[in-house]
Tab-separated table of C-alpha atoms and ligand atoms in Angstrom:
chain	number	residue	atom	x	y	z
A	1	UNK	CA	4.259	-24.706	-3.057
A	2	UNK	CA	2.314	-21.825	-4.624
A	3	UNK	CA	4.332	-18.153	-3.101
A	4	UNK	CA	2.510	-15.792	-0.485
A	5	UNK	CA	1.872	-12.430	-2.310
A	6	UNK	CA	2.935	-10.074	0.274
A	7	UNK	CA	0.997	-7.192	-1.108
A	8	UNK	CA	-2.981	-7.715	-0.658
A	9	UNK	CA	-3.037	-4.963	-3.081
A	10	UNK	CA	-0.977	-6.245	-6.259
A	11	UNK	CA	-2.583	-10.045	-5.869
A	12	UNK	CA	-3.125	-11.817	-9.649
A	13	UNK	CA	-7.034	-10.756	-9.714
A	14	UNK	CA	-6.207	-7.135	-9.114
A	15	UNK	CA	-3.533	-7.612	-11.823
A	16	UNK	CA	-5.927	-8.844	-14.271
A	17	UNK	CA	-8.285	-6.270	-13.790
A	18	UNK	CA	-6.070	-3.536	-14.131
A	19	UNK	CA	-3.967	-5.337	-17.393
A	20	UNK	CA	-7.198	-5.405	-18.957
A	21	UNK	CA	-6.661	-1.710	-19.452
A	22	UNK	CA	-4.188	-0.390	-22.112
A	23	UNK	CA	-3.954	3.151	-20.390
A	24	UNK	CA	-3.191	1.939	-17.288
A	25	UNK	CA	-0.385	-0.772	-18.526
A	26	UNK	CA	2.654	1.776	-18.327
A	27	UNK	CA	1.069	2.223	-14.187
A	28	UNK	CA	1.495	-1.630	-14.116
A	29	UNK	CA	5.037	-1.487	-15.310
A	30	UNK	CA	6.145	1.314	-12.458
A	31	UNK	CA	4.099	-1.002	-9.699
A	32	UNK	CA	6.100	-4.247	-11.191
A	33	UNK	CA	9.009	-2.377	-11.135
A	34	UNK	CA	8.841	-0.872	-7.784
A	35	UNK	CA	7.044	-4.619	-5.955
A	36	UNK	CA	10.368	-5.755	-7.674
A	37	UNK	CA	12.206	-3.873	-5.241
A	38	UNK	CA	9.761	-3.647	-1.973
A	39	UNK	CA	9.428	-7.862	-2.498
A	40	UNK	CA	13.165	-8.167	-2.307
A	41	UNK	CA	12.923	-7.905	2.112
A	42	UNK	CA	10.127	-10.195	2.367
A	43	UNK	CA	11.813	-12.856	0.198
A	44	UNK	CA	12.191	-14.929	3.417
A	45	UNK	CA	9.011	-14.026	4.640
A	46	UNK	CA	7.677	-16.220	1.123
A	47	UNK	CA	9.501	-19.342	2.435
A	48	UNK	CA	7.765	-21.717	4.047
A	49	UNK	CA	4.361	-20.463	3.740
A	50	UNK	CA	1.318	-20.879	1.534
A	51	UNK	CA	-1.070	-19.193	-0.684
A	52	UNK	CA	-4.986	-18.007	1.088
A	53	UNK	CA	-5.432	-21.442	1.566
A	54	UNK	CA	-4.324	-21.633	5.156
A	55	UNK	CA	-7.388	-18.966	5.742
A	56	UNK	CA	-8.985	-21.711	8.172
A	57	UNK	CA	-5.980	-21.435	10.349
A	58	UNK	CA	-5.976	-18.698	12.327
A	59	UNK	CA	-2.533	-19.862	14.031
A	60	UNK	CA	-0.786	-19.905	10.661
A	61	UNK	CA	-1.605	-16.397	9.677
A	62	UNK	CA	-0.529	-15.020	12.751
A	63	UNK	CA	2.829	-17.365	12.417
A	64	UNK	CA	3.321	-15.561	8.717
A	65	UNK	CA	2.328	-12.253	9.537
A	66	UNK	CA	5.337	-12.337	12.097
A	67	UNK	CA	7.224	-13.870	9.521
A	68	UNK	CA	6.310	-10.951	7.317
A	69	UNK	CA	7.416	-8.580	9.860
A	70	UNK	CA	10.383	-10.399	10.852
A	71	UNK	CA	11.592	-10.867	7.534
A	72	UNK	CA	10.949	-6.777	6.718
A	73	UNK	CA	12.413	-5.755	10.435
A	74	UNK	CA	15.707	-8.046	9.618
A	75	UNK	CA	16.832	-5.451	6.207
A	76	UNK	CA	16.623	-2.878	9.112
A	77	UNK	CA	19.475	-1.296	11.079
A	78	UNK	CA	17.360	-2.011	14.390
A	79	UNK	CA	15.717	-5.440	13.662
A	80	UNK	CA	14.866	-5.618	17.274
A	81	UNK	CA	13.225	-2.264	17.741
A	82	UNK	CA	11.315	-2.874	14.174
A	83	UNK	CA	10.162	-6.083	15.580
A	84	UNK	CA	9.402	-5.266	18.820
A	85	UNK	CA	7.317	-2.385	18.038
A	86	UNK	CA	5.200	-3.152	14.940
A	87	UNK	CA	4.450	-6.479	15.135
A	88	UNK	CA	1.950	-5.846	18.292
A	89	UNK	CA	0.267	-3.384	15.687
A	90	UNK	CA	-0.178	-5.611	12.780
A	91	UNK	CA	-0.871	-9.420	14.945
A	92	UNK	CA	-4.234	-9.090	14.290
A	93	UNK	CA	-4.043	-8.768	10.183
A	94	UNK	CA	-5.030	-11.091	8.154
A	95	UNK	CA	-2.392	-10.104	5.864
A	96	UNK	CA	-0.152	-7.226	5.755
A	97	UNK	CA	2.446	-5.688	3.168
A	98	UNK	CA	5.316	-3.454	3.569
A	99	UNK	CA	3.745	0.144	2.938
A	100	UNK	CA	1.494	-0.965	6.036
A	101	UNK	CA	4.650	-1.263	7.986
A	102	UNK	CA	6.233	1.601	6.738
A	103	UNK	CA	3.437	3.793	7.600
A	104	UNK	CA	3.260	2.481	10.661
A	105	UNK	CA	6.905	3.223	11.349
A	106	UNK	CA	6.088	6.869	10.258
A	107	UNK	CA	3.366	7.379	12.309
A	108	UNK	CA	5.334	5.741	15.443
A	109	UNK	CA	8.484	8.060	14.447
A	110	UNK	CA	6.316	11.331	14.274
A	111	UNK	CA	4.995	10.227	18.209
A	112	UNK	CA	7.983	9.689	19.377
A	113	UNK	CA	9.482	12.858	17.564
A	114	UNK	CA	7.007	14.940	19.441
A	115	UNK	CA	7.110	13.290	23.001
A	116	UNK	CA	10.939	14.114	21.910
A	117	UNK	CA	10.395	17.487	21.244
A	118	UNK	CA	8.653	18.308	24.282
A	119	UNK	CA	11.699	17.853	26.197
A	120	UNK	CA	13.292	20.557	23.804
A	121	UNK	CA	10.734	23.298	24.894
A	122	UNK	CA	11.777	26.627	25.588
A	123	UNK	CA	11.850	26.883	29.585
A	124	UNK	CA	9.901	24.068	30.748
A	125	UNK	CA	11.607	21.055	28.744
A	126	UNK	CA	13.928	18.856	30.581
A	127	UNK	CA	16.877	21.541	28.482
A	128	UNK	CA	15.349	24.457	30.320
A	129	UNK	CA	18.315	25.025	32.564
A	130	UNK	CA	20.601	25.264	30.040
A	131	UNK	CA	22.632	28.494	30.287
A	132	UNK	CA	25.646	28.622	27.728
A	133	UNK	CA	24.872	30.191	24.781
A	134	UNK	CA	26.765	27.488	22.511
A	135	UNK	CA	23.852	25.225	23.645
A	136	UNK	CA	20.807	27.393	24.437
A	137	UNK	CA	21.119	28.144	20.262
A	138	UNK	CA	21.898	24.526	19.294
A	139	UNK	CA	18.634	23.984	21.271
A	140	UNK	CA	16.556	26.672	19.174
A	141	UNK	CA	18.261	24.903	16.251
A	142	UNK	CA	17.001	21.491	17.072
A	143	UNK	CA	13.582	22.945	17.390
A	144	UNK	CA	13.615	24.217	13.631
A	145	UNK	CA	14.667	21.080	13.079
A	146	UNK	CA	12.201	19.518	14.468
A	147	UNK	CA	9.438	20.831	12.802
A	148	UNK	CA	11.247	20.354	9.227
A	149	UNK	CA	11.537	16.726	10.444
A	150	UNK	CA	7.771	16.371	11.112
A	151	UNK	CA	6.509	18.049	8.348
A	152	UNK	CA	8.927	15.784	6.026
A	153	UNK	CA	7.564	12.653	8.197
A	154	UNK	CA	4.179	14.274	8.035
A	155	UNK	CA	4.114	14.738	3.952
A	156	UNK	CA	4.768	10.842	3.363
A	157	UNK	CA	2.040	9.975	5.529
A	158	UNK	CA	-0.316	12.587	4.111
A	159	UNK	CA	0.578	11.890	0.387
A	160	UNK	CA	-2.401	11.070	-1.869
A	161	UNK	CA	0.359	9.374	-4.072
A	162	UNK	CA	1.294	5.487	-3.731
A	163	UNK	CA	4.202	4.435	-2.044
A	164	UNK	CA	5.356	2.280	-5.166
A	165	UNK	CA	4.498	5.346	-7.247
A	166	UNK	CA	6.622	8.105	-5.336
A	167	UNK	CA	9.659	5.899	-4.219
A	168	UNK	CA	12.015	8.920	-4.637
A	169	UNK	CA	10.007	10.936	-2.605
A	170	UNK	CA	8.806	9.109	0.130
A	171	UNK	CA	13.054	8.656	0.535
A	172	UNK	CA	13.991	11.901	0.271
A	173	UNK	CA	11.220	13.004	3.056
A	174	UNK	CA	12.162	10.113	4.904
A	175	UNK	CA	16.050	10.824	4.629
A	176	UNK	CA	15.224	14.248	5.436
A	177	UNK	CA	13.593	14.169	8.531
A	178	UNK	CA	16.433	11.387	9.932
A	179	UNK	CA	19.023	14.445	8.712
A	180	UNK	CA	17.490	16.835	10.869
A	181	UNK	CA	17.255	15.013	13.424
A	182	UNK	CA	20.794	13.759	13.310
A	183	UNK	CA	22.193	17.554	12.821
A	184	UNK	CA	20.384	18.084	16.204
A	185	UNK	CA	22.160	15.396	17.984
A	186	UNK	CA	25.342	16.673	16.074
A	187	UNK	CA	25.506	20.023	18.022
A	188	UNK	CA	26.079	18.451	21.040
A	189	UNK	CA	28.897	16.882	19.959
A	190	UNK	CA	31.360	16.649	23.385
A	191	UNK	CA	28.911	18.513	25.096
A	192	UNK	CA	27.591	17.136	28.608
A	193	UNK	CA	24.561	16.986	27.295
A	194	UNK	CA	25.152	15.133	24.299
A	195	UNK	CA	24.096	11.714	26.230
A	196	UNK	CA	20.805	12.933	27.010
A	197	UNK	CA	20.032	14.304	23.670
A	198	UNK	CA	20.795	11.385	21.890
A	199	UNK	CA	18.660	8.916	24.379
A	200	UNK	CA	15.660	11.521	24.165
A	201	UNK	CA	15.731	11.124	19.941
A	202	UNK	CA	16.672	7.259	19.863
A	203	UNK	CA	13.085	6.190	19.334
A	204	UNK	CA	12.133	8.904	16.784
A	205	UNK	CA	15.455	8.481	14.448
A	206	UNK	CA	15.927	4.733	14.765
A	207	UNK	CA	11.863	4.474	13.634
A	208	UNK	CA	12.716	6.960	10.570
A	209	UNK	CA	15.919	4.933	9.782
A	210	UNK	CA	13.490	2.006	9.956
A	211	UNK	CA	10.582	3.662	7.712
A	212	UNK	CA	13.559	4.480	5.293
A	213	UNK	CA	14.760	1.155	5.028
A	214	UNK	CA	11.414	-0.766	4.494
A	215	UNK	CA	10.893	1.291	1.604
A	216	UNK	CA	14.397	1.130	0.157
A	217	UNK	CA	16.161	-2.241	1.048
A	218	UNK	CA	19.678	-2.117	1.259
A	219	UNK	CA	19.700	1.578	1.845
A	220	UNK	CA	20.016	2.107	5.181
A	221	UNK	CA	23.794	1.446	5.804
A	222	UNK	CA	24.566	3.881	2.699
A	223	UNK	CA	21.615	6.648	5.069
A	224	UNK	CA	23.250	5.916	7.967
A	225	UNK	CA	26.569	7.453	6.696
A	226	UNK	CA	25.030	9.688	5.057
A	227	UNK	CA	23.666	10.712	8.619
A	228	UNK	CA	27.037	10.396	10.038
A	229	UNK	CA	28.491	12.581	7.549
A	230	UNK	CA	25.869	15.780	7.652
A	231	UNK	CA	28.273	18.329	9.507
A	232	UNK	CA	27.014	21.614	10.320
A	233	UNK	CA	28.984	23.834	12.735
A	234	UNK	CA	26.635	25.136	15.466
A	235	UNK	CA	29.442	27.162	17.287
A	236	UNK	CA	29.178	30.176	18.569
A	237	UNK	CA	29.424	32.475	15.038
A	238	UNK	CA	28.039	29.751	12.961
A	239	UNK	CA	24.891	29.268	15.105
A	240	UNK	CA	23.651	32.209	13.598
A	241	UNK	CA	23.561	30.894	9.641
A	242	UNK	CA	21.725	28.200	11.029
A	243	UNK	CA	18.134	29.957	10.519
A	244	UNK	CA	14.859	28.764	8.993
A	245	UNK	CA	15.953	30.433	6.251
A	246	UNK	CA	18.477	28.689	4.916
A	247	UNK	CA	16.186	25.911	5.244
A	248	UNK	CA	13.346	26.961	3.427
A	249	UNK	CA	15.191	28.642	0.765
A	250	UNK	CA	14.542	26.255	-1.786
A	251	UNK	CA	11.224	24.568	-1.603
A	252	UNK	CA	12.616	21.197	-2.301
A	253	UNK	CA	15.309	20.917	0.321
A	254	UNK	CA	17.245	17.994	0.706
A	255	UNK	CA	20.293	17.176	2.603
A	256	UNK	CA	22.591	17.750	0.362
A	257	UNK	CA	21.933	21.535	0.086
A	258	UNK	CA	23.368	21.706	4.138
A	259	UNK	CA	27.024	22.272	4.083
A	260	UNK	CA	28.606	19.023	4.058
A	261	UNK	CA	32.514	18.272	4.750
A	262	UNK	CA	33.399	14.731	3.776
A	263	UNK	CA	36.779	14.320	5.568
A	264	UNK	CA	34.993	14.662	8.541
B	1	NAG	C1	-6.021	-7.750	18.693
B	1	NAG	O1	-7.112	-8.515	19.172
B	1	NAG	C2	-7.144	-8.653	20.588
B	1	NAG	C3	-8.268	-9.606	20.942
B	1	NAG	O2	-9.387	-9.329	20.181
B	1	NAG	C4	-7.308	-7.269	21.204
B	1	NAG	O3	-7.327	-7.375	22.615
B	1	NAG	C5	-6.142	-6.381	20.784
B	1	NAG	O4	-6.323	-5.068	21.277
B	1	NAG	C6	-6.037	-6.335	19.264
B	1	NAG	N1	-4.818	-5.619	18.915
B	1	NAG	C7	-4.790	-4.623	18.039
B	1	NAG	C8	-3.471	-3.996	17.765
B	1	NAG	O5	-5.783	-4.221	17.460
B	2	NAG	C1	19.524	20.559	34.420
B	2	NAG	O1	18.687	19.872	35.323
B	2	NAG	C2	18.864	18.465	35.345
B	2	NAG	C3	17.844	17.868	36.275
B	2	NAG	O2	16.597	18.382	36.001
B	2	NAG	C4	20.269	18.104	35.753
B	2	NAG	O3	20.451	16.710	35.708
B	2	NAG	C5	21.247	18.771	34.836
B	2	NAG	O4	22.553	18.541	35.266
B	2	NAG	C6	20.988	20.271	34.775
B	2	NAG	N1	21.850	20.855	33.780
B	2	NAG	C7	22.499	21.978	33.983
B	2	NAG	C8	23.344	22.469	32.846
B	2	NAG	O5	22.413	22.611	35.013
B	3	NAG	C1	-0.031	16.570	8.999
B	3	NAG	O1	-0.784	16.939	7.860
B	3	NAG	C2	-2.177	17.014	8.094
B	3	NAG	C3	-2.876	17.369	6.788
B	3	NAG	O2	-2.114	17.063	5.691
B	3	NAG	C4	-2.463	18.048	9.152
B	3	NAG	O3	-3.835	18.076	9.418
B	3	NAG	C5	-1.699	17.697	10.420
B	3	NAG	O4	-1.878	18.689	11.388
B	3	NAG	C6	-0.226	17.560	10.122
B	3	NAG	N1	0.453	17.110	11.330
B	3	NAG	C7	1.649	17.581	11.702
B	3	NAG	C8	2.228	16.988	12.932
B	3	NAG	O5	2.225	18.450	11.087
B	4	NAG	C1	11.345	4.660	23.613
B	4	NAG	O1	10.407	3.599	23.426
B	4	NAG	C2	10.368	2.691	24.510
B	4	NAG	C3	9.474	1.546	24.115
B	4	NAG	O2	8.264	1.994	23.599
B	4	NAG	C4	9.887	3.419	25.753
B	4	NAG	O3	9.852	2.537	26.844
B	4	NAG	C5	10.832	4.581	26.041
B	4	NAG	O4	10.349	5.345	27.124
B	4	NAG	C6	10.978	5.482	24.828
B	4	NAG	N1	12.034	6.457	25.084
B	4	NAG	C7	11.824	7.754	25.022
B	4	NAG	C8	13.007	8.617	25.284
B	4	NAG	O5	10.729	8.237	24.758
């Protein structure tokens, strides 16, 4: 049984082609390298199908494209949610490959982060009665954050570069905008609110911890803590640090510039 190439792109004719030219062999070695590690969640996805010959049958595509997507959705932390929500978008491919999911989770989290973020609005969101300071700032924070988070979110789908070619950026964006939106949640920690805040950003973070782990494999349990671990103190006197500022300093932020106490 010849193996399903999951990529359309990266199929043996496009291979060829591009092998047949010397400057673009060390391009061929980063795409190997980096299908190496994208191909490793649709292993199961391989099993049990066939190679374009099964073009006639319209019922086994559709049967292996949900494989595909089951197969990618499973090295997720929310299989269901994956599965649930991107297969509908992909049933009617012919074929489909893991950046296509990924930017589909990316442009589903961005959606969902601003359907989120209307509820965060100054005044008329569904926070607008909030009175005590501690929260009205942690709000104003989570709206900073907001924006950092889409414009990380937005970058990775707006990047003229290839997935396979930009792996370390496409995470860091992706681990980015899942950060911010996790310090959001985190300065509501205890508070009465913190129920609501959390439900209003479960779509938009459990999409980006999805994007994340579609394009890195295995990565999402180490993210998640990662997540976890992010501490900044939004009290009262340390609300204040907490400007755009200190998040723009430094054009290339990434988490691990944010104050960060392991032991907690
Ligand atoms: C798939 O095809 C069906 C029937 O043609 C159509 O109703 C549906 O909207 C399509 N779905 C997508 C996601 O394009
Ligand atoms: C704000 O209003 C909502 C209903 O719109 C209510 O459930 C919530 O308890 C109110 N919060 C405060 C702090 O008053
Ligand atoms: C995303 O980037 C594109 C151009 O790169 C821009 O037109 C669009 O407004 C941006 N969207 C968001 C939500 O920032
Ligand atoms: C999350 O997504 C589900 C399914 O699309 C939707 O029913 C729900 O309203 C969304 N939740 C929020 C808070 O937007």
């Amino acid at each position: 049984m010849a193996s399903l190439n999951p990529y359309g792109k990266f199929n043996e004719v496009d291979q060829e082609r591009l092998l047949a030219r010397p400057k673009t062999k060390k391009r061929i070695a980063i795409i190997a390298l980096s299908s190496i590690v994208l191909a490793a969640i649709v292993v199961g996805a391989v099993l049990g199908t066939s190679h374009g010959n099964n073009k006639s049958s319209k019922n086994g595509d559709v049967q292996s494209i949900s494989t595909s997507v089951k197969a990618v959705c499973d090295g997720t932390l929310y299989p269901s949610t994956c599965y649930t929500t991107l297969a509908p978008l992909v049933q009617n491919l012919t074929q489909v490959n893991p950046e296509q999911l990924f930017k589909l989770s990316v442009q589903l989290a961005i959606n969902e982060l601003l359907r989120a973020s209307q509820k965060f609005s100054q005044n008329e969101g569904v926070f607008g009665n909030v009175t005590d300071p501690i929260y009205v700032a942690a709000l104003e924070n989570c709206r900073v954050l907001f924006d950092l988070a889409l414009d990380h979110l937005n970058n990775s789908l707006s990047s003229t570069v290839s997935l396979v070619n930009a792996i370390d950026d496409f995470t860091t964006w992706l681990s980015t905008a899942g950060t911010c939106q996790q310090t959001c949640i985190d300065g509501f920690q205890n508070a009465p609110l913190q129920t609501s805040v959390e439900s209003s950003l479960r779509n938009s973070t459990e999409l980006t911890s999805i994007g994340l782990a579609i394009i890195r494999p295995g990565a999402s349990t180490k993210i998640r803590v990662k997540w976890k671990g992010l501490k900044l103190n939004l009290g009262n006197k340390d609300a204040s640090k907490f400007t755009v500022k200190q998040f723009i300093n430094g054009n290339k932020w990434i988490p691990s510039n944010v104050p960060y106490n392991p032991s907690l």
